[in-house]
Short mmCIF file of C-alpha atoms and ligand atoms in Angstrom, two decimals:
data_model
loop_
_atom_site.label_atom_id
_atom_site.label_comp_id
_atom_site.label_asym_id
_atom_site.label_seq_id
_atom_site.Cartn_x
_atom_site.Cartn_y
_atom_site.Cartn_z
CA MET A 7 14.82 -64.92 115.89
CA GLN A 8 11.37 -64.07 117.18
CA ILE A 9 10.44 -62.34 120.41
CA ILE A 10 7.39 -62.97 122.60
CA THR A 11 6.74 -60.55 125.44
CA ILE A 12 4.46 -61.49 128.33
CA ALA A 13 3.05 -58.40 130.03
CA MET A 14 0.26 -57.48 132.44
CA GLN A 15 0.37 -54.79 135.07
CA LYS A 16 -1.70 -56.81 137.52
CA GLY A 17 0.43 -59.10 139.70
CA GLY A 18 -0.03 -62.82 140.14
CA VAL A 19 -1.99 -63.52 136.93
CA GLY A 20 0.50 -66.11 135.67
CA LYS A 21 3.01 -64.10 133.62
CA SER A 22 6.06 -66.00 134.83
CA THR A 23 4.25 -69.34 134.68
CA LEU A 24 3.28 -68.69 131.08
CA VAL A 25 6.86 -67.70 130.24
CA ARG A 26 8.18 -70.97 131.67
CA SER A 27 5.48 -73.11 130.07
CA LEU A 28 5.87 -71.64 126.57
CA ALA A 29 9.67 -71.66 126.78
CA VAL A 30 9.77 -75.36 127.65
CA ALA A 31 7.13 -76.19 125.00
CA ALA A 32 9.19 -74.39 122.35
CA ALA A 33 12.40 -76.09 123.49
CA ARG A 34 10.64 -79.48 123.31
CA ASP A 35 9.79 -78.54 119.72
CA GLY A 36 13.50 -78.28 118.98
CA LEU A 37 13.87 -74.50 119.20
CA SER A 38 16.75 -72.82 120.93
CA VAL A 39 14.99 -70.68 123.54
CA LEU A 40 16.23 -67.79 125.63
CA ILE A 41 14.16 -66.38 128.49
CA LEU A 42 14.93 -62.79 129.40
CA ASP A 43 13.79 -62.20 132.95
CA MET A 44 13.12 -58.48 133.33
CA ASP A 45 11.38 -58.73 136.68
CA ALA A 46 13.51 -57.74 139.70
CA GLN A 47 11.70 -60.50 141.70
CA GLN A 48 13.64 -62.88 139.42
CA SER A 49 11.22 -65.75 139.94
CA VAL A 50 11.96 -67.24 136.50
CA SER A 51 15.72 -66.90 137.07
CA GLN A 52 15.32 -68.80 140.33
CA TRP A 53 13.32 -71.48 138.54
CA GLY A 54 16.17 -71.66 136.00
CA GLU A 55 18.55 -72.36 138.88
CA ARG A 56 16.28 -75.15 140.20
CA ARG A 57 16.43 -76.86 136.79
CA GLU A 58 19.08 -79.22 135.63
CA ALA A 59 18.29 -78.92 131.91
CA GLU A 60 20.26 -76.66 129.52
CA MET A 61 17.13 -75.37 127.78
CA PRO A 62 15.69 -72.87 128.02
CA VAL A 63 18.55 -70.55 128.83
CA VAL A 64 17.45 -67.98 131.46
CA VAL A 65 19.16 -64.61 131.70
CA PHE A 66 18.21 -61.63 133.87
CA SER A 67 18.12 -58.34 132.03
CA THR A 68 17.54 -54.75 132.98
CA GLU A 69 15.99 -52.38 130.49
CA ASN A 70 19.42 -50.89 129.74
CA GLU A 71 20.91 -54.29 129.05
CA LEU A 72 18.08 -55.37 126.75
CA PRO A 73 19.54 -54.25 123.38
CA ARG A 74 22.86 -55.94 124.18
CA ARG A 75 21.16 -59.16 125.36
CA LEU A 76 19.16 -59.30 122.12
CA GLU A 77 22.25 -58.65 120.01
CA GLN A 78 24.03 -61.51 121.82
CA ALA A 79 21.04 -63.81 121.26
CA LYS A 80 20.98 -63.25 117.47
CA GLY A 81 22.25 -66.34 115.71
CA ALA A 82 22.07 -68.40 118.92
CA ALA A 83 18.39 -68.25 119.86
CA ASP A 84 15.40 -69.06 117.66
CA LEU A 85 12.96 -67.66 120.17
CA VAL A 86 13.26 -65.13 123.01
CA ILE A 87 10.50 -64.98 125.63
CA ILE A 88 10.50 -61.98 127.94
CA ASP A 89 8.98 -61.90 131.44
CA THR A 90 8.05 -58.43 132.73
CA PRO A 91 7.27 -57.12 136.20
CA PRO A 92 3.81 -56.28 137.56
CA ALA A 93 2.71 -52.67 138.21
CA ARG A 94 3.81 -49.75 136.10
CA SER A 95 7.39 -50.29 134.94
CA THR A 96 9.86 -49.09 132.34
CA GLU A 97 10.70 -52.73 131.54
CA ALA A 98 7.29 -53.65 130.13
CA PRO A 99 7.17 -50.88 127.47
CA ALA A 100 10.73 -51.66 126.40
CA ALA A 101 9.90 -55.36 126.07
CA VAL A 102 6.63 -54.66 124.22
CA GLU A 103 8.43 -52.36 121.78
CA ILE A 104 10.78 -55.04 120.50
CA ALA A 105 8.25 -57.93 120.53
CA ASP A 106 6.83 -59.80 117.51
CA LEU A 107 3.91 -60.95 119.66
CA VAL A 108 2.59 -59.78 123.02
CA LEU A 109 0.60 -62.04 125.35
CA ILE A 110 -1.41 -60.62 128.25
CA PRO A 111 -2.37 -63.26 130.76
CA THR A 112 -5.40 -62.62 132.91
CA THR A 113 -7.44 -64.65 135.37
CA PRO A 114 -11.22 -64.45 135.01
CA ASP A 115 -11.37 -62.19 138.12
CA VAL A 116 -12.61 -58.64 138.07
CA GLU A 117 -9.37 -57.09 139.42
CA PRO A 118 -7.05 -58.06 136.51
CA LEU A 119 -9.81 -57.43 133.97
CA GLU A 120 -10.24 -53.93 135.37
CA GLN A 121 -6.49 -53.33 134.97
CA MET A 122 -6.20 -54.85 131.52
CA PRO A 123 -6.98 -51.58 129.64
CA ARG A 124 -3.77 -50.06 130.99
CA THR A 125 -1.67 -52.84 129.57
CA LEU A 126 -3.64 -52.70 126.31
CA ARG A 127 -2.99 -48.96 126.08
CA LEU A 128 0.70 -49.59 126.55
CA CYS A 129 0.61 -52.09 123.66
CA ARG A 130 -1.41 -49.86 121.39
CA GLY A 131 1.48 -47.40 121.38
CA PHE A 132 3.34 -49.99 119.29
CA ASP A 133 1.81 -51.78 116.34
CA ARG A 134 2.15 -55.36 117.60
CA PRO A 135 -0.16 -58.39 117.55
CA VAL A 136 -1.55 -58.58 121.06
CA TRP A 137 -3.62 -61.39 122.60
CA ALA A 138 -5.06 -61.87 126.05
CA VAL A 139 -4.62 -65.38 127.46
CA ILE A 140 -7.20 -66.54 129.98
CA ASN A 141 -5.39 -68.34 132.81
CA MET A 142 -6.53 -70.07 136.00
CA ALA A 143 -10.04 -70.56 134.69
CA ASN A 144 -12.34 -72.77 136.73
CA PRO A 145 -11.90 -76.31 135.37
CA THR A 146 -15.59 -77.05 135.83
CA GLY A 147 -18.00 -75.14 133.65
CA GLN A 148 -17.57 -72.96 130.59
CA ALA A 149 -19.66 -69.93 131.66
CA GLU A 150 -16.75 -68.11 133.31
CA VAL A 151 -14.58 -68.38 130.20
CA THR A 152 -17.37 -67.22 127.92
CA GLN A 153 -18.03 -64.20 130.14
CA THR A 154 -14.31 -63.35 130.40
CA ARG A 155 -13.96 -63.54 126.64
CA GLU A 156 -16.88 -61.13 126.26
CA VAL A 157 -15.31 -58.66 128.70
CA ILE A 158 -11.98 -58.80 126.83
CA GLU A 159 -13.65 -58.31 123.45
CA ALA A 160 -15.66 -55.38 124.81
CA MET A 161 -12.26 -53.71 125.49
CA GLY A 162 -11.46 -54.09 121.80
CA ALA A 163 -8.96 -56.85 122.49
CA LYS A 164 -8.76 -60.49 121.41
CA ALA A 165 -8.54 -63.55 123.64
CA ALA A 166 -6.46 -66.55 122.53
CA PRO A 167 -8.64 -69.54 121.62
CA VAL A 168 -6.75 -71.80 124.04
CA VAL A 169 -7.54 -71.32 127.76
CA LEU A 170 -5.39 -72.48 130.70
CA HIS A 171 -7.44 -73.75 133.62
CA ARG A 172 -6.50 -73.72 137.29
CA ARG A 173 -4.41 -76.82 137.83
CA LYS A 174 -2.15 -77.72 140.72
CA ALA A 175 0.44 -79.13 138.29
CA HIS A 176 1.63 -75.58 137.51
CA ARG A 177 2.65 -75.03 141.14
CA ASP A 178 4.19 -78.48 141.48
CA ALA A 179 6.17 -78.01 138.28
CA SER A 180 7.53 -74.66 139.43
CA ALA A 181 8.66 -76.11 142.73
CA SER A 182 10.70 -78.77 140.98
CA GLY A 183 12.17 -76.44 138.36
CA GLN A 184 10.07 -77.94 135.60
CA SER A 185 7.14 -77.11 133.39
CA VAL A 186 3.86 -78.99 133.47
CA GLN A 187 4.88 -80.83 130.29
CA GLU A 188 8.05 -82.12 131.94
CA LEU A 189 6.20 -83.05 135.14
CA ASP A 190 3.66 -85.21 133.31
CA ALA A 191 3.27 -84.81 129.55
CA ASN A 192 -0.17 -86.49 129.68
CA SER A 193 -1.71 -84.21 132.32
CA LYS A 194 -4.54 -81.84 131.46
CA ALA A 195 -2.30 -78.87 132.28
CA ALA A 196 0.40 -80.19 129.92
CA ASN A 197 -2.19 -80.68 127.15
CA GLU A 198 -3.43 -77.13 127.52
CA VAL A 199 0.12 -75.77 127.33
CA ALA A 200 0.88 -77.91 124.25
CA ASN A 201 -2.26 -76.57 122.54
CA LEU A 202 -1.43 -73.00 123.50
CA TRP A 203 2.13 -73.33 122.18
CA ALA A 204 0.82 -74.83 118.87
CA TRP A 205 -1.50 -71.83 118.52
CA VAL A 206 1.27 -69.33 119.40
CA ARG A 207 3.65 -70.95 116.90
CA ALA A 208 1.01 -70.71 114.14
CA GLU A 209 0.29 -67.08 115.04
CA MET A 210 3.98 -66.20 114.77
CA GLN A 211 4.19 -67.90 111.38
CA ASN A 212 1.18 -65.92 110.18
CA GLY A 213 2.88 -62.76 111.42
CA LYS A 214 6.03 -63.55 109.43
CA LYS A 215 4.07 -63.93 106.19
CA SER A 216 2.11 -60.69 106.49
N1 ATP B 303 -3.09 -72.18 135.49
C1 ATP B 303 -2.67 -72.18 136.77
N2 ATP B 303 -3.20 -73.02 137.67
C2 ATP B 303 -2.82 -72.98 138.96
N3 ATP B 303 -1.90 -72.15 139.46
C3 ATP B 303 -1.33 -71.28 138.62
C4 ATP B 303 -1.69 -71.23 137.24
N4 ATP B 303 -0.94 -70.24 136.65
C5 ATP B 303 -0.18 -69.70 137.62
N5 ATP B 303 -0.40 -70.31 138.81
C6 ATP B 303 0.20 -70.00 140.13
O1 ATP B 303 -0.18 -68.68 140.47
C7 ATP B 303 0.85 -68.01 141.14
C8 ATP B 303 1.20 -66.72 140.39
O2 ATP B 303 1.71 -67.05 139.11
P1 ATP B 303 2.91 -66.25 138.49
O3 ATP B 303 4.04 -66.08 139.44
O4 ATP B 303 3.23 -66.89 137.18
O5 ATP B 303 2.23 -64.83 138.23
P2 ATP B 303 2.91 -63.47 137.78
O6 ATP B 303 1.90 -62.74 136.98
O7 ATP B 303 4.22 -63.72 137.15
O8 ATP B 303 3.12 -62.75 139.19
P3 ATP B 303 3.98 -61.39 139.42
O9 ATP B 303 3.15 -60.31 138.86
O10 ATP B 303 4.14 -61.33 140.91
O11 ATP B 303 5.25 -61.55 138.68
C9 ATP B 303 2.03 -68.98 141.18
O12 ATP B 303 2.02 -69.62 142.43
C10 ATP B 303 1.72 -69.98 140.07
O13 ATP B 303 2.23 -71.27 140.35
MG1 MG B 304 6.10 -62.96 137.57
#
């Protein structure tokens, strides 16, 4: 069983959207996927209720419940993806500590980029592979992504090679309890998520070998 934690102290950068997208992509790949929703807003749990599908399983978990939830998942889940709250929290460090891979979504805007060092510091306390994921990039023009990548690298961090652009499909999918791949597997948003998942899967396999 492998664990991916999605963390970023800045709100609204796409943490929960990334959790849902990767969880559905992994489930479509045949994995048994458990989402642990550690955000008291419970937006992923509510999405889980809007769905009719069995996968991914979505369970809310406090920090205290986390060890027990993971113990229960052993043997049943191939992959656990953890959503964490914005702002400073006790949930995010607990979820980073037990992760095999940490993803930090950010938009190309200055506000989340200014806050990213805090989340990076939190991750550096634990020796985990950590990648920033650029989300909601402008679909027209590459300059913004290039610049954002440079800012992230200047912080001593790495940005995932796959970028998610701003696409309405993410909002539509959420509203109907789906992911962008379920809404329309041929959409640009779905393609980006499929590419991101393929990269994440390969990263986790590399991590297992080393
Ligand atoms: N690539 C994208 N394109 C368009 N809209 C997006 C994209 N990613 C996320 N969104 C939208 O942005 C909003 C915020 O996303 P989301 O709830 O995933 O962020 P969050 O980081 O989990 O927020 P919070 O910190 O409040 O938990 C949502 O309405 C979501 O549908
Ligand atoms: Mg969220």
